[in-house]
mmCIF file of C-alpha atoms and ligand atoms in Angstrom:
data_model
loop_
_atom_site.group_PDB
_atom_site.id
_atom_site.type_symbol
_atom_site.label_atom_id
_atom_site.label_comp_id
_atom_site.label_asym_id
_atom_site.label_seq_id
_atom_site.Cartn_x
_atom_site.Cartn_y
_atom_site.Cartn_z
ATOM 1 C CA MET A 1 -7.064 -20.122 31.825
ATOM 2 C CA ARG A 2 -7.174 -16.746 30.108
ATOM 3 C CA VAL A 3 -6.487 -13.286 31.420
ATOM 4 C CA TYR A 4 -8.376 -10.299 30.032
ATOM 5 C CA VAL A 5 -6.738 -6.959 30.771
ATOM 6 C CA ALA A 6 -9.071 -4.034 30.054
ATOM 7 C CA GLY A 7 -7.316 -0.681 30.174
ATOM 8 C CA ASN A 8 -5.209 1.782 28.229
ATOM 9 C CA ILE A 9 -2.320 1.660 25.815
ATOM 10 C CA THR A 10 -0.179 4.724 25.176
ATOM 11 C CA VAL A 11 2.898 6.063 23.496
ATOM 12 C CA ASP A 12 5.186 6.998 26.400
ATOM 13 C CA GLU A 13 7.515 9.950 25.866
ATOM 14 C CA THR A 14 10.047 10.136 28.697
ATOM 15 C CA TRP A 15 12.012 13.294 29.498
ATOM 16 C CA SER A 16 14.909 13.508 31.957
ATOM 17 C CA VAL A 17 14.792 16.491 34.332
ATOM 18 C CA THR A 18 16.944 17.350 37.330
ATOM 19 C CA ASP A 19 13.875 17.380 39.557
ATOM 20 C CA ILE A 20 10.096 17.153 39.085
ATOM 21 C CA PRO A 21 9.038 20.798 38.489
ATOM 22 C CA ALA A 22 6.946 22.559 41.139
ATOM 23 C CA LYS A 23 3.885 24.650 40.197
ATOM 24 C CA GLY A 24 4.955 27.708 38.161
ATOM 25 C CA ALA A 25 8.476 26.385 37.457
ATOM 26 C CA SER A 26 10.229 26.312 34.054
ATOM 27 C CA VAL A 27 12.957 23.681 33.775
ATOM 28 C CA HIS A 28 15.336 22.242 31.188
ATOM 29 C CA GLY A 29 15.177 18.610 30.214
ATOM 30 C CA TYR A 30 16.016 16.229 27.389
ATOM 31 C CA PRO A 31 14.051 13.455 25.656
ATOM 32 C CA ARG A 32 15.142 10.073 26.974
ATOM 33 C CA SER A 33 12.958 7.425 25.303
ATOM 34 C CA LEU A 34 9.866 6.789 23.201
ATOM 35 C CA ASP A 35 8.123 3.545 24.066
ATOM 36 C CA ILE A 36 4.817 1.663 24.310
ATOM 37 C CA GLY A 37 3.209 2.206 27.707
ATOM 38 C CA GLY A 38 -0.087 2.492 29.537
ATOM 39 C CA LYS A 39 -0.839 0.401 32.585
ATOM 40 C CA GLY A 40 -3.217 -1.898 30.700
ATOM 41 C CA ALA A 41 -0.680 -2.616 27.968
ATOM 42 C CA ASN A 42 2.209 -3.002 30.408
ATOM 43 C CA GLN A 43 0.399 -5.567 32.509
ATOM 44 C CA ALA A 44 -0.980 -7.497 29.511
ATOM 45 C CA ILE A 45 2.387 -7.661 27.730
ATOM 46 C CA LEU A 46 4.134 -8.908 30.847
ATOM 47 C CA LEU A 47 1.457 -11.534 31.553
ATOM 48 C CA SER A 48 1.772 -12.781 27.980
ATOM 49 C CA ARG A 49 5.586 -12.867 28.224
ATOM 50 C CA CYS A 50 5.121 -15.108 31.274
ATOM 51 C CA GLY A 51 3.307 -17.616 29.033
ATOM 52 C CA ILE A 52 -0.261 -16.718 30.079
ATOM 53 C CA GLU A 53 -2.932 -16.558 27.320
ATOM 54 C CA THR A 54 -3.650 -12.836 27.519
ATOM 55 C CA TYR A 55 -6.129 -10.532 25.782
ATOM 56 C CA LEU A 56 -5.592 -6.784 26.000
ATOM 57 C CA ILE A 57 -8.859 -4.881 25.523
ATOM 58 C CA ALA A 58 -7.587 -1.380 24.776
ATOM 59 C CA ALA A 59 -8.250 1.385 22.261
ATOM 60 C CA THR A 60 -5.707 2.522 19.698
ATOM 61 C CA GLY A 61 -6.289 5.645 17.603
ATOM 62 C CA HIS A 62 -6.514 6.170 13.855
ATOM 63 C CA ASP A 63 -3.305 8.281 13.848
ATOM 64 C CA SER A 64 0.359 7.377 13.247
ATOM 65 C CA ASN A 65 0.827 6.641 16.960
ATOM 66 C CA GLY A 66 -1.965 4.080 16.745
ATOM 67 C CA LYS A 67 -0.372 2.413 13.726
ATOM 68 C CA TRP A 68 2.974 2.271 15.535
ATOM 69 C CA ILE A 69 1.382 0.793 18.673
ATOM 70 C CA ARG A 70 -0.390 -1.952 16.685
ATOM 71 C CA GLN A 71 2.851 -2.803 14.847
ATOM 72 C CA GLN A 72 4.830 -2.996 18.099
ATOM 73 C CA LEU A 73 2.248 -5.275 19.695
ATOM 74 C CA MET A 74 2.642 -7.785 16.862
ATOM 75 C CA ASN A 75 6.082 -8.539 18.363
ATOM 76 C CA GLU A 76 4.442 -9.603 21.646
ATOM 77 C CA PRO A 77 2.504 -12.798 22.492
ATOM 78 C CA VAL A 78 -0.560 -10.741 23.551
ATOM 79 C CA THR A 79 -3.833 -10.466 21.559
ATOM 80 C CA LEU A 80 -5.103 -6.903 21.120
ATOM 81 C CA LEU A 81 -8.888 -6.291 21.027
ATOM 82 C CA PRO A 82 -10.360 -4.470 19.175
ATOM 83 C CA THR A 83 -7.954 -4.986 16.284
ATOM 84 C CA GLN A 84 -9.282 -1.936 14.432
ATOM 85 C CA PRO A 85 -8.477 1.671 15.437
ATOM 86 C CA MET A 86 -11.059 3.908 17.118
ATOM 87 C CA THR A 87 -12.006 7.247 15.572
ATOM 88 C CA ALA A 88 -10.236 9.014 18.491
ATOM 89 C CA LEU A 89 -6.552 9.978 18.656
ATOM 90 C CA SER A 90 -4.223 7.514 20.403
ATOM 91 C CA ASP A 91 -3.432 8.001 24.066
ATOM 92 C CA THR A 92 -0.040 9.371 25.070
ATOM 93 C CA SER A 93 1.861 9.789 28.342
ATOM 94 C CA LEU A 94 4.462 12.372 29.204
ATOM 95 C CA ILE A 95 6.835 10.959 31.819
ATOM 96 C CA LEU A 96 9.185 13.237 33.734
ATOM 97 C CA HIS A 97 12.108 11.277 35.085
ATOM 98 C CA SER A 98 14.124 12.988 37.811
ATOM 99 C CA ALA A 99 17.816 12.501 38.621
ATOM 100 C CA ASP A 100 17.006 10.586 41.829
ATOM 101 C CA GLY A 101 15.204 7.889 39.782
ATOM 102 C CA ASP A 102 11.651 9.013 40.614
ATOM 103 C CA ASN A 103 9.008 10.035 38.074
ATOM 104 C CA ALA A 104 5.808 12.037 37.471
ATOM 105 C CA ILE A 105 3.367 11.038 34.707
ATOM 106 C CA ILE A 106 0.685 12.907 32.729
ATOM 107 C CA THR A 107 -1.603 10.575 30.730
ATOM 108 C CA ARG A 108 -4.252 11.387 28.135
ATOM 109 C CA THR A 109 -7.209 8.944 28.105
ATOM 110 C CA THR A 110 -9.116 10.119 25.001
ATOM 111 C CA ALA A 111 -8.846 6.760 23.235
ATOM 112 C CA ALA A 112 -9.534 4.750 26.404
ATOM 113 C CA ASP A 113 -12.635 6.896 27.009
ATOM 114 C CA SER A 114 -13.908 6.102 23.523
ATOM 115 C CA LEU A 115 -14.263 2.381 24.384
ATOM 116 C CA ASP A 116 -17.852 2.081 25.588
ATOM 117 C CA ILE A 117 -19.136 -0.582 27.947
ATOM 118 C CA ASN A 118 -20.933 -2.474 25.139
ATOM 119 C CA THR A 119 -17.680 -2.827 23.198
ATOM 120 C CA LEU A 120 -15.798 -3.888 26.317
ATOM 121 C CA THR A 121 -18.473 -6.459 27.182
ATOM 122 C CA ARG A 122 -18.493 -7.815 23.625
ATOM 123 C CA HIS A 123 -14.781 -8.577 23.878
ATOM 124 C CA LEU A 124 -15.413 -10.611 27.033
ATOM 125 C CA ALA A 125 -17.841 -12.868 25.140
ATOM 126 C CA ARG A 126 -15.443 -15.838 24.985
ATOM 127 C CA ALA A 127 -14.379 -15.584 28.632
ATOM 128 C CA ARG A 128 -15.043 -18.675 30.731
ATOM 129 C CA PRO A 129 -15.714 -18.983 34.482
ATOM 130 C CA GLY A 130 -12.358 -18.930 36.289
ATOM 131 C CA ASP A 131 -10.700 -16.632 33.744
ATOM 132 C CA LEU A 132 -9.387 -13.325 35.105
ATOM 133 C CA LEU A 133 -10.395 -9.736 34.362
ATOM 134 C CA VAL A 134 -7.768 -7.144 35.337
ATOM 135 C CA GLN A 135 -8.558 -3.407 35.413
ATOM 136 C CA GLN A 136 -6.566 -0.320 36.384
ATOM 137 C CA GLY A 137 -7.645 3.277 37.018
ATOM 138 C CA ASN A 138 -7.814 4.703 33.498
ATOM 139 C CA PHE A 139 -11.532 4.096 32.814
ATOM 140 C CA SER A 140 -14.264 6.129 34.513
ATOM 141 C CA PRO A 141 -15.527 4.716 37.830
ATOM 142 C CA GLU A 142 -18.903 3.962 36.188
ATOM 143 C CA LYS A 143 -17.331 1.985 33.321
ATOM 144 C CA THR A 144 -14.910 0.209 35.662
ATOM 145 C CA TYR A 145 -17.779 -0.825 37.926
ATOM 146 C CA ALA A 146 -19.984 -1.962 35.037
ATOM 147 C CA LEU A 147 -17.217 -4.150 33.592
ATOM 148 C CA PHE A 148 -16.429 -5.747 36.963
ATOM 149 C CA ASN A 149 -20.160 -6.382 37.364
ATOM 150 C CA GLU A 150 -20.281 -8.094 33.971
ATOM 151 C CA ALA A 151 -17.180 -10.137 34.847
ATOM 152 C CA LYS A 152 -18.637 -11.342 38.140
ATOM 153 C CA SER A 153 -21.905 -12.335 36.419
ATOM 154 C CA ARG A 154 -19.778 -14.523 34.083
ATOM 155 C CA GLY A 155 -17.911 -16.150 36.978
ATOM 156 C CA LEU A 156 -14.581 -14.413 36.316
ATOM 157 C CA ILE A 157 -11.973 -13.644 38.980
ATOM 158 C CA THR A 158 -11.562 -9.873 39.229
ATOM 159 C CA VAL A 159 -8.300 -8.019 39.837
ATOM 160 C CA PHE A 160 -8.188 -4.264 40.517
ATOM 161 C CA ASN A 161 -5.138 -2.005 40.460
ATOM 162 C CA PRO A 162 -6.869 1.377 40.978
ATOM 163 C CA SER A 163 -4.094 3.567 39.624
ATOM 164 C CA PRO A 164 -4.551 6.461 39.091
ATOM 165 C CA VAL A 165 -7.058 6.606 41.965
ATOM 166 C CA GLN A 166 -10.488 8.135 41.274
ATOM 167 C CA ALA A 167 -12.889 8.822 44.147
ATOM 168 C CA GLY A 168 -15.762 6.774 42.679
ATOM 169 C CA PHE A 169 -13.686 3.581 42.668
ATOM 170 C CA SER A 170 -14.643 2.669 46.242
ATOM 171 C CA ALA A 171 -17.967 1.312 44.897
ATOM 172 C CA CYS A 172 -15.986 -1.378 43.025
ATOM 173 C CA TRP A 173 -14.513 -3.093 46.094
ATOM 174 C CA PRO A 174 -17.440 -5.531 46.657
ATOM 175 C CA LEU A 175 -16.853 -6.826 43.098
ATOM 176 C CA VAL A 176 -13.081 -7.300 43.500
ATOM 177 C CA ASP A 177 -11.308 -10.568 44.407
ATOM 178 C CA ILE A 178 -7.662 -9.422 44.230
ATOM 179 C CA ALA A 179 -6.494 -5.835 44.820
ATOM 180 C CA VAL A 180 -2.990 -4.489 44.234
ATOM 181 C CA VAL A 181 -2.296 -0.967 45.514
ATOM 182 C CA ASN A 182 0.792 1.001 46.427
ATOM 183 C CA GLN A 183 1.034 2.555 49.890
ATOM 184 C CA HIS A 184 -0.356 5.941 48.724
ATOM 185 C CA GLU A 185 -3.301 4.360 46.909
ATOM 186 C CA ALA A 186 -4.044 2.253 50.008
ATOM 187 C CA GLN A 187 -4.475 5.479 51.996
ATOM 188 C CA GLN A 188 -6.435 7.365 49.321
ATOM 189 C CA LEU A 189 -8.787 4.465 48.557
ATOM 190 C CA PRO A 190 -8.805 2.009 51.484
ATOM 191 C CA PRO A 191 -9.601 -1.391 49.961
ATOM 192 C CA GLY A 192 -12.702 -3.179 51.176
ATOM 193 C CA ALA A 193 -12.786 -6.798 52.318
ATOM 194 C CA VAL A 194 -11.182 -8.309 49.214
ATOM 195 C CA HIS A 195 -10.004 -11.934 49.305
ATOM 196 C CA THR A 196 -6.383 -11.002 48.494
ATOM 197 C CA LEU A 197 -4.877 -7.563 49.095
ATOM 198 C CA VAL A 198 -1.314 -6.696 48.109
ATOM 199 C CA VAL A 199 0.122 -3.355 49.249
ATOM 200 C CA THR A 200 3.439 -2.446 47.614
ATOM 201 C CA HIS A 201 5.981 -0.206 49.345
ATOM 202 C CA GLY A 202 8.491 0.629 46.606
ATOM 203 C CA SER A 203 12.081 -0.377 47.384
ATOM 204 C CA ALA A 204 11.033 -1.782 50.780
ATOM 205 C CA GLY A 205 8.802 -4.601 49.499
ATOM 206 C CA ALA A 206 5.138 -5.572 49.692
ATOM 207 C CA TRP A 207 2.506 -6.881 52.101
ATOM 208 C CA LEU A 208 0.266 -9.823 51.255
ATOM 209 C CA ILE A 209 -2.974 -9.719 53.254
ATOM 210 C CA GLN A 210 -5.454 -12.615 53.067
ATOM 211 C CA GLY A 211 -8.058 -12.518 55.848
ATOM 212 C CA ASP A 212 -6.184 -12.435 59.150
ATOM 213 C CA ARG A 213 -2.890 -13.509 57.529
ATOM 214 C CA ARG A 214 -0.386 -10.725 56.814
ATOM 215 C CA THR A 215 3.002 -11.553 55.271
ATOM 216 C CA PHE A 216 5.747 -9.101 54.320
ATOM 217 C CA SER A 217 7.847 -9.886 51.267
ATOM 218 C CA PRO A 218 11.023 -7.763 50.951
ATOM 219 C CA ALA A 219 11.944 -6.166 47.618
ATOM 220 C CA GLN A 220 14.865 -7.545 45.640
ATOM 221 C CA PRO A 221 17.732 -5.038 46.032
ATOM 222 C CA ALA A 222 18.383 -3.191 42.760
ATOM 223 C CA HIS A 223 20.269 -0.215 41.414
ATOM 224 C CA ALA A 224 17.197 1.794 40.379
ATOM 225 C CA VAL A 225 17.679 3.940 37.274
ATOM 226 C CA ASP A 226 13.985 4.306 36.304
ATOM 227 C CA THR A 227 11.046 3.042 38.377
ATOM 228 C CA THR A 228 8.435 3.442 35.583
ATOM 229 C CA GLY A 229 6.457 0.213 35.277
ATOM 230 C CA ALA A 230 7.709 -1.329 38.543
ATOM 231 C CA GLY A 231 4.172 -1.698 39.853
ATOM 232 C CA ASP A 232 2.887 -3.135 36.547
ATOM 233 C CA THR A 233 5.735 -5.658 36.421
ATOM 234 C CA PHE A 234 5.052 -6.635 40.012
ATOM 235 C CA LEU A 235 1.316 -7.156 39.460
ATOM 236 C CA ALA A 236 1.650 -9.112 36.213
ATOM 237 C CA VAL A 237 4.400 -11.454 37.394
ATOM 238 C CA MET A 238 2.663 -12.020 40.737
ATOM 239 C CA LEU A 239 -0.534 -13.113 38.952
ATOM 240 C CA ALA A 240 1.358 -15.206 36.404
ATOM 241 C CA SER A 241 3.349 -16.990 39.110
ATOM 242 C CA ALA A 242 0.148 -17.938 40.937
ATOM 243 C CA LEU A 243 -1.717 -18.940 37.744
ATOM 244 C CA LEU A 244 1.135 -21.060 36.374
ATOM 245 C CA ARG A 245 1.207 -23.009 39.643
ATOM 246 C CA GLY A 246 -2.608 -23.303 39.586
ATOM 247 C CA GLY A 247 -3.107 -21.626 42.929
ATOM 248 C CA ASP A 248 -3.799 -18.552 44.957
ATOM 249 C CA VAL A 249 -1.461 -15.563 45.202
ATOM 250 C CA ASP A 250 1.157 -16.601 47.794
ATOM 251 C CA THR A 251 4.541 -15.429 49.110
ATOM 252 C CA LEU A 252 6.399 -17.168 46.262
ATOM 253 C CA ALA A 253 4.279 -15.167 43.796
ATOM 254 C CA LEU A 254 5.376 -11.977 45.581
ATOM 255 C CA THR A 255 9.018 -13.099 45.523
ATOM 256 C CA HIS A 256 8.858 -13.763 41.769
ATOM 257 C CA ALA A 257 7.120 -10.383 41.332
ATOM 258 C CA SER A 258 9.797 -8.468 43.238
ATOM 259 C CA GLN A 259 12.596 -10.207 41.307
ATOM 260 C CA ALA A 260 10.985 -9.178 38.026
ATOM 261 C CA ALA A 261 10.296 -5.616 39.246
ATOM 262 C CA ALA A 262 13.957 -5.296 40.293
ATOM 263 C CA LEU A 263 14.941 -5.986 36.672
ATOM 264 C CA THR A 264 12.513 -3.328 35.401
ATOM 265 C CA VAL A 265 13.768 -0.601 37.763
ATOM 266 C CA SER A 266 17.390 -1.314 36.852
ATOM 267 C CA ARG A 267 16.793 -0.304 33.180
ATOM 268 C CA PRO A 268 15.544 2.907 31.496
ATOM 269 C CA GLY A 269 12.228 3.171 29.628
ATOM 270 C CA THR A 270 8.916 1.348 29.850
ATOM 271 C CA LEU A 271 8.426 -1.673 27.567
ATOM 272 C CA GLN A 272 12.141 -1.778 26.737
ATOM 273 C CA ALA A 273 12.900 -2.060 30.466
ATOM 274 C CA PHE A 274 10.633 -5.047 31.100
ATOM 275 C CA PRO A 275 12.074 -8.540 31.580
ATOM 276 C CA THR A 276 12.087 -10.632 28.411
ATOM 277 C CA ALA A 277 10.109 -13.865 28.015
ATOM 278 C CA GLU A 278 13.381 -15.787 28.503
ATOM 279 C CA GLU A 279 14.234 -13.909 31.704
ATOM 280 C CA LEU A 280 10.720 -14.469 33.029
ATOM 281 C CA ALA A 281 10.754 -18.185 32.215
ATOM 282 C CA ALA A 282 14.046 -18.591 34.102
ATOM 283 C CA LEU A 283 12.774 -16.612 37.062
ATOM 284 C CA LEU A 284 9.365 -18.332 37.295
ATOM 285 C CA GLN A 285 10.799 -21.838 37.384
ATOM 286 C CA THR A 286 12.793 -21.138 40.553
ATOM 287 C CA GLY A 287 11.492 -21.620 44.069
ATOM 288 C CA GLY A 288 12.260 -17.983 44.855
ATOM 289 C CA GLU A 289 16.063 -18.154 44.973
ATOM 290 C CA SER A 290 17.443 -15.471 42.683
ATOM 291 C CA ALA A 291 17.777 -16.828 39.124
ATOM 292 C CA LEU A 292 19.288 -13.647 37.745
ATOM 293 C CA THR A 293 22.108 -11.425 38.796
HETATM 294 P P1 LIG B 301 5.203 2.572 39.614
HETATM 295 O O1 LIG B 301 3.992 3.481 39.641
HETATM 296 O O2 LIG B 301 6.512 3.284 39.766
HETATM 297 O O3 LIG B 301 5.193 1.597 38.498
HETATM 298 P P2 LIG B 301 4.002 1.600 42.060
HETATM 299 O O4 LIG B 301 3.958 2.893 42.800
HETATM 300 O O5 LIG B 301 2.722 1.053 41.535
HETATM 301 O O6 LIG B 301 5.099 1.644 40.919
HETATM 302 P P3 LIG B 301 5.849 0.502 43.991
HETATM 303 O O7 LIG B 301 5.355 0.199 45.358
HETATM 304 O O8 LIG B 301 6.681 1.733 43.819
HETATM 305 O O9 LIG B 301 4.609 0.458 42.990
HETATM 306 O O10 LIG B 301 6.739 -0.723 43.449
HETATM 307 C C1 LIG B 301 6.179 -2.000 43.186
HETATM 308 C C2 LIG B 301 7.229 -3.051 43.482
HETATM 309 O O11 LIG B 301 8.369 -2.828 42.623
HETATM 310 C C3 LIG B 301 7.782 -3.037 44.904
HETATM 311 O O12 LIG B 301 6.991 -3.811 45.784
HETATM 312 C C4 LIG B 301 9.183 -3.616 44.695
HETATM 313 O O13 LIG B 301 9.148 -5.039 44.655
HETATM 314 C C5 LIG B 301 9.565 -3.112 43.295
HETATM 315 N N1 LIG B 301 10.368 -1.884 43.379
HETATM 316 C C6 LIG B 301 9.965 -0.600 43.249
HETATM 317 N N2 LIG B 301 10.980 0.272 43.405
HETATM 318 C C7 LIG B 301 12.087 -0.479 43.627
HETATM 319 C C8 LIG B 301 13.477 -0.192 43.852
HETATM 320 N N3 LIG B 301 13.936 1.063 43.900
HETATM 321 N N4 LIG B 301 14.315 -1.237 44.034
HETATM 322 C C9 LIG B 301 13.877 -2.517 43.975
HETATM 323 N N5 LIG B 301 12.581 -2.853 43.770
HETATM 324 C C10 LIG B 301 11.706 -1.862 43.601
#
């Protein structure tokens, strides 16, 4: 069982500000961290740390950021495809982190845009029926749709986390098996009749909806210092929990996911905030009782 995550990888520069600036405002802030980020990379790294064979299909640039990203990824059990840089500059994100623990993010997708559908499809060549393809919202709706279409024709299970939301994404729903959205995304882009729908509600918890069955799974209480990557941690650990037990996404998968996300929100940064492989192994072998304090 392999998971292919097609998406973006960025250098995340996080600044602390008192509050997220309104239109026209000028505010003071200070640099807080420099880290690997991007929803594609976050989810792939976490899946691989859970022990899942994971391939990240994401573009890195030919600049110093790209070199740094590729070096950092060598410390992770994930395989990056393509291994060579694109001719574009690497993608970067500017994260504004406010005193109340919330954030606002500006992401550049120049490198991600330079990955064309033929290249993406080529990197799926070794995928087998039953493997997973995970996509987020950083490719154009046309490219996202085309890759899901290719995945379905190869018998893959498709997972969509349409963040950031783009209007054209609604066409993808008929090709999606598992959808993970936060409460705002659920309103902006109401998911179609997917087999498994998970709607996250921040510090409250998450709903699991499968046909007529709706189950609420409360969040693990945490002292939140930085919520960046909470959703990515949740999605990756939820999938890994289900895959490692050979089954469907269930309430235990959501419990494991919320325990892992609670660790992420309790630490600053992106990659440096994520649970380690050791923490994830301890958490995933429990039956949902808290393995970590
Ligand atoms: P982000 O964009 O910040 O990465 P998201 O908007 O995609 O996240 P959320 O619904 O905010 O997703 O959070 C996903 C999950 O993370 C929640 O279901 C919950 O389990 C956990 N989580 C988020 N915020 C908190 C918090 N303050 N305390 C504990 N758990 C949290």
